[in-house]
Tab-separated table of C-alpha atoms in Angstrom:
chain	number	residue	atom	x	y	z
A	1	UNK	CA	53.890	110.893	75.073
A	2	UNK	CA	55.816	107.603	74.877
A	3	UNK	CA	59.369	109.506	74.259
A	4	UNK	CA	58.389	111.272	77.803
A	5	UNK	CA	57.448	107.928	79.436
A	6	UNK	CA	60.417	106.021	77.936
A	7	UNK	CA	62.637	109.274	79.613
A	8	UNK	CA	60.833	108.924	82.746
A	9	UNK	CA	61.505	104.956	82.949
A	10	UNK	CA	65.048	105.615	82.356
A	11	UNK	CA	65.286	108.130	84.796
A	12	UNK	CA	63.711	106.072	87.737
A	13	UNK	CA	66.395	102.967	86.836
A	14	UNK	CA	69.183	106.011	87.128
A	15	UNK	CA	67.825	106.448	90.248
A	16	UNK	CA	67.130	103.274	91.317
A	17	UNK	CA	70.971	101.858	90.657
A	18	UNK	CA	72.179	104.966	91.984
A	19	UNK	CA	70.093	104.322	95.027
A	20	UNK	CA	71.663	100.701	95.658
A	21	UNK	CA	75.497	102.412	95.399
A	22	UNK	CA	74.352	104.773	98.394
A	23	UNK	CA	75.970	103.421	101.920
A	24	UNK	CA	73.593	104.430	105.127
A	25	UNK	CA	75.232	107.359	106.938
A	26	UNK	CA	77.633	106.126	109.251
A	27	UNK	CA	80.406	108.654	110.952
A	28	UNK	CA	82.885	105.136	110.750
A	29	UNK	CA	81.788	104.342	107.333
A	30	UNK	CA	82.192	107.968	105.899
A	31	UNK	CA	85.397	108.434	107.166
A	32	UNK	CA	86.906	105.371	105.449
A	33	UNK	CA	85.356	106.003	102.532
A	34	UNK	CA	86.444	109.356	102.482
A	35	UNK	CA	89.981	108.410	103.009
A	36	UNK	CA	89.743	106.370	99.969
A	37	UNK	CA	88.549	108.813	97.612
A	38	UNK	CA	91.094	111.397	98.720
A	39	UNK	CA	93.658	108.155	97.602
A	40	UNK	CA	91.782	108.064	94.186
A	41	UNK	CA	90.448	104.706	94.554
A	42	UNK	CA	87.300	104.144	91.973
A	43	UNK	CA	84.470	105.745	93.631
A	44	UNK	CA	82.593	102.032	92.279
A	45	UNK	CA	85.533	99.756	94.109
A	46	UNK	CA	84.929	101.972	97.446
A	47	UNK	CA	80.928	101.712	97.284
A	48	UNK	CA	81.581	97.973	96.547
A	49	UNK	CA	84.009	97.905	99.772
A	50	UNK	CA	81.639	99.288	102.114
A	51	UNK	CA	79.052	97.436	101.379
A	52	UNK	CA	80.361	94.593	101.851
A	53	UNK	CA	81.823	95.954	105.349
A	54	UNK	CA	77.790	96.256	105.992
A	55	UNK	CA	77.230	92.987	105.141
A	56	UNK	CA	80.164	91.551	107.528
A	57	UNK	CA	78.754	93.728	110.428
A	58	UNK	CA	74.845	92.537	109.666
A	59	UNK	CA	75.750	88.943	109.148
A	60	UNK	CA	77.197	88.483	112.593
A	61	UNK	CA	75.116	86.113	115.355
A	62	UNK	CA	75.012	90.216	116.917
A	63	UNK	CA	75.288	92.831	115.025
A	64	UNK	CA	78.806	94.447	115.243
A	65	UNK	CA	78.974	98.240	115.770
A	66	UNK	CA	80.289	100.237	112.705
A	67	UNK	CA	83.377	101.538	114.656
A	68	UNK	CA	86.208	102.958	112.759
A	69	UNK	CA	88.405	99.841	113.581
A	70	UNK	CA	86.272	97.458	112.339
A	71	UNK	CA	85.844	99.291	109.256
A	72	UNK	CA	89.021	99.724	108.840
A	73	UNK	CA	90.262	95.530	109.821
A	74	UNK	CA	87.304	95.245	107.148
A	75	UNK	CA	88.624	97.141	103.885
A	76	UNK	CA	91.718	95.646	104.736
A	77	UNK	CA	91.392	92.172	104.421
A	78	UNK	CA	89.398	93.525	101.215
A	79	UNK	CA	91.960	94.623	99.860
A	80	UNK	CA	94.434	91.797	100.583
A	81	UNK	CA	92.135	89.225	99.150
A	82	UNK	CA	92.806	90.591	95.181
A	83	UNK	CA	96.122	92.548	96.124
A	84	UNK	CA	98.163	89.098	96.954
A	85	UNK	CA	100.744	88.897	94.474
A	86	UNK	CA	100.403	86.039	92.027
A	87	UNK	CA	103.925	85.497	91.444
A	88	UNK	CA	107.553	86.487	91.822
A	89	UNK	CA	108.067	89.915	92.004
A	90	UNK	CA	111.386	90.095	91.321
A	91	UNK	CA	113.594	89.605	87.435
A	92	UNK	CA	113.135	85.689	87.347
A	93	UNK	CA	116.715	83.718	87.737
A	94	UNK	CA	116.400	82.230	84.926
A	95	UNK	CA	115.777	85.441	82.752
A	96	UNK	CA	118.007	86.302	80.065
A	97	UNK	CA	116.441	89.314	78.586
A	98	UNK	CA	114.338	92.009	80.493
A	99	UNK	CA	112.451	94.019	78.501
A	100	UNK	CA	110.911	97.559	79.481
A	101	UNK	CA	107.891	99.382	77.982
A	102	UNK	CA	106.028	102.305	79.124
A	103	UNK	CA	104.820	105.893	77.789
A	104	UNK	CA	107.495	108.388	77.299
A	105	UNK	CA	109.228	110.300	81.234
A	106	UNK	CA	108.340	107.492	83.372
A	107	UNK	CA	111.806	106.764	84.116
A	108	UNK	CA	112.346	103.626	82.384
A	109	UNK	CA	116.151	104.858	81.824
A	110	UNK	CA	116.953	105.436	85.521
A	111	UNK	CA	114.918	101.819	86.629
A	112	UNK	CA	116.859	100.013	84.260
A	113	UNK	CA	120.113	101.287	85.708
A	114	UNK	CA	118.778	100.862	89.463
A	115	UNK	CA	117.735	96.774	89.007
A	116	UNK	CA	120.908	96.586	86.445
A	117	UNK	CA	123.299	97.920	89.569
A	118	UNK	CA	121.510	95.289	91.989
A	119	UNK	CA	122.249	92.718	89.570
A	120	UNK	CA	125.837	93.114	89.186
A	121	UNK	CA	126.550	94.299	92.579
A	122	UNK	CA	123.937	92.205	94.911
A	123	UNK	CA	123.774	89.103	92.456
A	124	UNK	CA	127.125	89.055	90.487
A	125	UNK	CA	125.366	88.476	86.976
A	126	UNK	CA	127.077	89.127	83.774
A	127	UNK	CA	124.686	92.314	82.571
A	128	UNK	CA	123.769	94.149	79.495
A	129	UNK	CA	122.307	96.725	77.712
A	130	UNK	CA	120.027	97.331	74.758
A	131	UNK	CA	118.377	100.248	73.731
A	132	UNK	CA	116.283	101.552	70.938
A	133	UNK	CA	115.339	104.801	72.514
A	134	UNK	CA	117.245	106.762	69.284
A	135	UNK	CA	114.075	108.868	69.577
A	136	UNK	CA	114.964	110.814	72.445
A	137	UNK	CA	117.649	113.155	72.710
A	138	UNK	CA	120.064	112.311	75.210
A	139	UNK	CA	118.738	108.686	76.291
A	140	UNK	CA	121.301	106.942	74.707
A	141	UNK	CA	123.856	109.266	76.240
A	142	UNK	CA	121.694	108.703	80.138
A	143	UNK	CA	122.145	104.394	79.362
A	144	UNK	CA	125.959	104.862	78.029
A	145	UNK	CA	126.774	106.740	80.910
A	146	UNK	CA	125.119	104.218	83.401
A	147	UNK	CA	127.161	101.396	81.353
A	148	UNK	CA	130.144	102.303	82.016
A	149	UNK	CA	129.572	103.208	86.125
A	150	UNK	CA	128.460	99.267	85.840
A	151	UNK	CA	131.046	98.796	83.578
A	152	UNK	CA	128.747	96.554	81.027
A	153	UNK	CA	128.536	96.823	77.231
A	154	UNK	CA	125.611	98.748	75.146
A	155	UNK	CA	124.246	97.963	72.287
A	156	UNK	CA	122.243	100.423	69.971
A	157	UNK	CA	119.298	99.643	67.620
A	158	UNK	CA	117.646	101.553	65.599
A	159	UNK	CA	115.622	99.199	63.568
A	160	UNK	CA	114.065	95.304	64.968
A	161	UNK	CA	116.943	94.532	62.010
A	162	UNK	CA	119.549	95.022	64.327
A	163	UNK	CA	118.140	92.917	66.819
A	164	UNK	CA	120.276	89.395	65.671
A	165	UNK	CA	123.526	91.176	66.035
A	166	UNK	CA	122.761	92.815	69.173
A	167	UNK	CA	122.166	89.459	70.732
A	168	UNK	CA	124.871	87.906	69.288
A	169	UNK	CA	127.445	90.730	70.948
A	170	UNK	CA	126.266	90.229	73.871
A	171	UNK	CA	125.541	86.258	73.844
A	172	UNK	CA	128.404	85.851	76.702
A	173	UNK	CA	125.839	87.901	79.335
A	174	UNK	CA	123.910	86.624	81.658
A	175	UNK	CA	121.295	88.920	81.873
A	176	UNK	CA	120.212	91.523	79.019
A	177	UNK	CA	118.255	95.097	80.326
A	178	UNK	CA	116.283	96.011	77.029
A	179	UNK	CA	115.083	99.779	77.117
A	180	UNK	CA	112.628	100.529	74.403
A	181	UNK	CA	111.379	104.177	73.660
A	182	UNK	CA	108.482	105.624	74.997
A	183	UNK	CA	106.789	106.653	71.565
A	184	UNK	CA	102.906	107.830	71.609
A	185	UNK	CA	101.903	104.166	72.326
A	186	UNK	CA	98.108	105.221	70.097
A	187	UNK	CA	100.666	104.796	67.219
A	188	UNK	CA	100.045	101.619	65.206
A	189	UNK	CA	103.290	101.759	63.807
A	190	UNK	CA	104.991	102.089	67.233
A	191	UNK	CA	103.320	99.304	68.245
A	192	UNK	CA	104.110	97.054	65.618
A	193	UNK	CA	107.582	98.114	65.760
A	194	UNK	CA	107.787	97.767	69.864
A	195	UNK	CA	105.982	94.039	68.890
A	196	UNK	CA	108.889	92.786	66.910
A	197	UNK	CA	111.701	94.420	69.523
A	198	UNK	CA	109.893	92.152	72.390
A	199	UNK	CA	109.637	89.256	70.129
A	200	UNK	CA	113.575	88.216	71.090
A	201	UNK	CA	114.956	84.654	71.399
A	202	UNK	CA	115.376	83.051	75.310
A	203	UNK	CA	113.798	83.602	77.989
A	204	UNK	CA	112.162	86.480	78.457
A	205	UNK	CA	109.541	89.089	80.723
A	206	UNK	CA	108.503	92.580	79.870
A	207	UNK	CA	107.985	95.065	82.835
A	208	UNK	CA	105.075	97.756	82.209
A	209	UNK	CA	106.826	101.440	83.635
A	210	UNK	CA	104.206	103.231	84.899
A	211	UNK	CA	104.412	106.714	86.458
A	212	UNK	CA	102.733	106.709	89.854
A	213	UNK	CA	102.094	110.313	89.226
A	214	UNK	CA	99.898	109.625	86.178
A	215	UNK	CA	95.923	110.043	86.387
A	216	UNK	CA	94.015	106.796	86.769
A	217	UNK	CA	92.405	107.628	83.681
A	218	UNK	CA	94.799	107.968	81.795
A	219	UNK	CA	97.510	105.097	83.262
A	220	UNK	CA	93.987	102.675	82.371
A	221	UNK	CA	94.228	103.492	78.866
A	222	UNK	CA	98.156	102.906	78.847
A	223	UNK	CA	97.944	99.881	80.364
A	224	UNK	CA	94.903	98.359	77.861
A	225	UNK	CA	97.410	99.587	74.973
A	226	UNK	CA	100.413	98.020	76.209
A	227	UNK	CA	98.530	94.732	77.237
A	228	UNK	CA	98.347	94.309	73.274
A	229	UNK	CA	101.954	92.758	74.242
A	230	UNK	CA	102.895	90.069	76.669
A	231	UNK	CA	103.402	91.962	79.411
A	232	UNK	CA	104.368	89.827	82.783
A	233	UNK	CA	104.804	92.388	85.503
A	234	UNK	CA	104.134	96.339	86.286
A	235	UNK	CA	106.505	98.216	87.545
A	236	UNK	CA	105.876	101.916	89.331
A	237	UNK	CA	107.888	104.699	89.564
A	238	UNK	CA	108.014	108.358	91.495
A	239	UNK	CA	106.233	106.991	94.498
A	240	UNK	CA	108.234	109.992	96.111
A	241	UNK	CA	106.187	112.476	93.812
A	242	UNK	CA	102.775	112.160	95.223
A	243	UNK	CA	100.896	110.617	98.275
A	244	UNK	CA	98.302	109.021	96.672
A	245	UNK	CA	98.699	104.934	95.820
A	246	UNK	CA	94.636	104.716	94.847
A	247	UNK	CA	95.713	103.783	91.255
A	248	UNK	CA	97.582	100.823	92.057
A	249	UNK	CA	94.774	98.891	93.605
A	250	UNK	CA	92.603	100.219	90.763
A	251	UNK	CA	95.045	98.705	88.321
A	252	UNK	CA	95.404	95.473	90.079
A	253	UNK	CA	91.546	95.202	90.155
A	254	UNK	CA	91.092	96.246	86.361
A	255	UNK	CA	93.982	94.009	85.031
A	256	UNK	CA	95.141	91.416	87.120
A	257	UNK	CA	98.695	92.157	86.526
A	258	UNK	CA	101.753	91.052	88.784
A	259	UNK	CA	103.968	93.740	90.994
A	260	UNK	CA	107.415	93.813	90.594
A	261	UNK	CA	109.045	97.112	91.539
A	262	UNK	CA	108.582	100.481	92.802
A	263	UNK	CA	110.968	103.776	92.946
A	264	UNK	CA	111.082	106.393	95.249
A	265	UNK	CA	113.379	108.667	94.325
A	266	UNK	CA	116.208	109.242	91.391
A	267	UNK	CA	119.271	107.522	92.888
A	268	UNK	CA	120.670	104.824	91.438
A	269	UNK	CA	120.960	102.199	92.613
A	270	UNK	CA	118.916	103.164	95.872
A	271	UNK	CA	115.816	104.237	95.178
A	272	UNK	CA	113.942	100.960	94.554
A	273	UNK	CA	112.685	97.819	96.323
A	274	UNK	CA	110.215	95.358	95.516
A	275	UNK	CA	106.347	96.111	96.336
A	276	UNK	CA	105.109	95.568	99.641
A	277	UNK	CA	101.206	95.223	99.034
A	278	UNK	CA	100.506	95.172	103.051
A	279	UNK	CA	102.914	97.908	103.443
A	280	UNK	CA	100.662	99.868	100.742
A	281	UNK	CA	97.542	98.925	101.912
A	282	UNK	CA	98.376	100.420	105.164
A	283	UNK	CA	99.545	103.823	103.327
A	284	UNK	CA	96.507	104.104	101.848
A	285	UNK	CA	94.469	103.672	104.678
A	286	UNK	CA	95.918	105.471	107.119
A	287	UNK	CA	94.428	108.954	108.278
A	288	UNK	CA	96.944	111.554	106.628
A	289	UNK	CA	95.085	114.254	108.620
A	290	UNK	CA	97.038	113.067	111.644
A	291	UNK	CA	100.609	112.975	110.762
């Protein structure tokens, strides 16, 4: 009897909090919301958004009609609000070393060659290289390659060991591109070996790689792993792969981190540019159906 009551309770608060996340049935309000679930935004985060686009209408001297314009000006500022950029998006001036970490076919190779061309060419630094991707057949033979288009030196390590003399080869450059291998990042020993590759002398920032391509799900778990590092800025790739961008506000929501970069393509050094949050919001709102 009190198993069946204690079943019955919990059921009603189920229902109850499930009850609060419903939105009255609006034509405007569907449609929106609609539009960001088909973008993959967390079902919670889009409840949360139009509730508050309720509240704005209600809390009005008049009460503003739902129309699809004012939901839409709505969401947007929204989104804007914990979207703004906290920083520079860019590799910092006064960088020395830029290290890059991410799960294994994001394209960490190709980005580093992309932002290592717009440093020589656009910038006229002194650049580079440094990999420890000895793990992957081929990647040191993709960086080499790229090093001498750029015409920059590599250095290969294989161990945190070699770390000193990498460094000290390539102490006359003013900027080094570190690219690190992307191992099963649930491996403790991975991680503790990726720890003491990032821990290098001068100044420093580590860009998270992450594929835009990726399910939320699992880029979330990535990104918790990875934050057991000092990571300063994330970093998306294959934006030309898919047309939904749900996961990046989902990402900035869930960990705060600064945009840098994101790539559109595999050409080098073309395909990249720095992320336009506005430019993104827009994408993600706009009504697909009608292109």
């Amino acid at each position: 009897m009190l198993g069946e009551l204690r079943e019955m309770k919990e059921m009603m608060k189920k229902l109850s909090l499930h009850q609060a996340l419903q939105i009255p049935s609006d034509p405007a309000v569907e449609t929106i919301e609609q539009r960001l679930l088909e973008q993959e935004v967390d079902p919670l985060l889009v409840k949360q958004l139009m509730g508050q686009v309720l509240e704005e209408a209600e809390a009005a001297d008049e009460p503003k009609p739902l129309t699809e314009a004012f939901v839409l000006a709505s969401v947007r500022r929204q989104l804007i609000e914990f979207m703004q950029p906290k920083g520079t998006k860019a590799i910092r001036r006064d960088s020395r070393i830029a290290h890059f970490v991410g799960p294994t076919g994001v394209g960490k190779t190709t980005t580093i060659a992309k932002l290592a061309a717009e440093q020589v060419l656009k910038h006229h630094r002194k650049v580079g290289f440094i990999t420890s991707d000895t793990y992957r057949i081929a990647a040191v033979e993709q960086l080499k390659t790229y090093a001498t288009i750029l015409n920059v030196p590599l250095e290969v390590v294989f161990s945190p060991l070699d770390l000193s003399k990498a460094f000290e080869n390539l102490k006359d450059r003013d900027l080094i591109f570190m690219d690190t291998a992307g191992r099963n990042f649930r491996n403790e020993m991975y991680v503790s070996e990726l720890n003491a590759l990032l821990k290098s002398g001068g100044q420093s920032e580590t860009f998270l790689v992450l594929s835009l391509t990726t399910k939320y799900k699992d880029m979330k778990v990535i990104t918790s792993n990875f934050s057991k590092f000092k990571l300063d800025k994330v970093l998306f790739t294959k934006m030309d792969e898919t047309d939904s961008f749900g996961a990046i506000v989902n990402l900035i929501r869930d960990f705060g981190l600064q945009t840098s970069y994101i790539a559109n393509g595999q050409n080098v050094p073309d395909d990249i540019e720095e992320l336009d949050e506005l430019r993104m919001i827009d994408r993600i709102l706009e009504d697909n159906n009608h292109e």
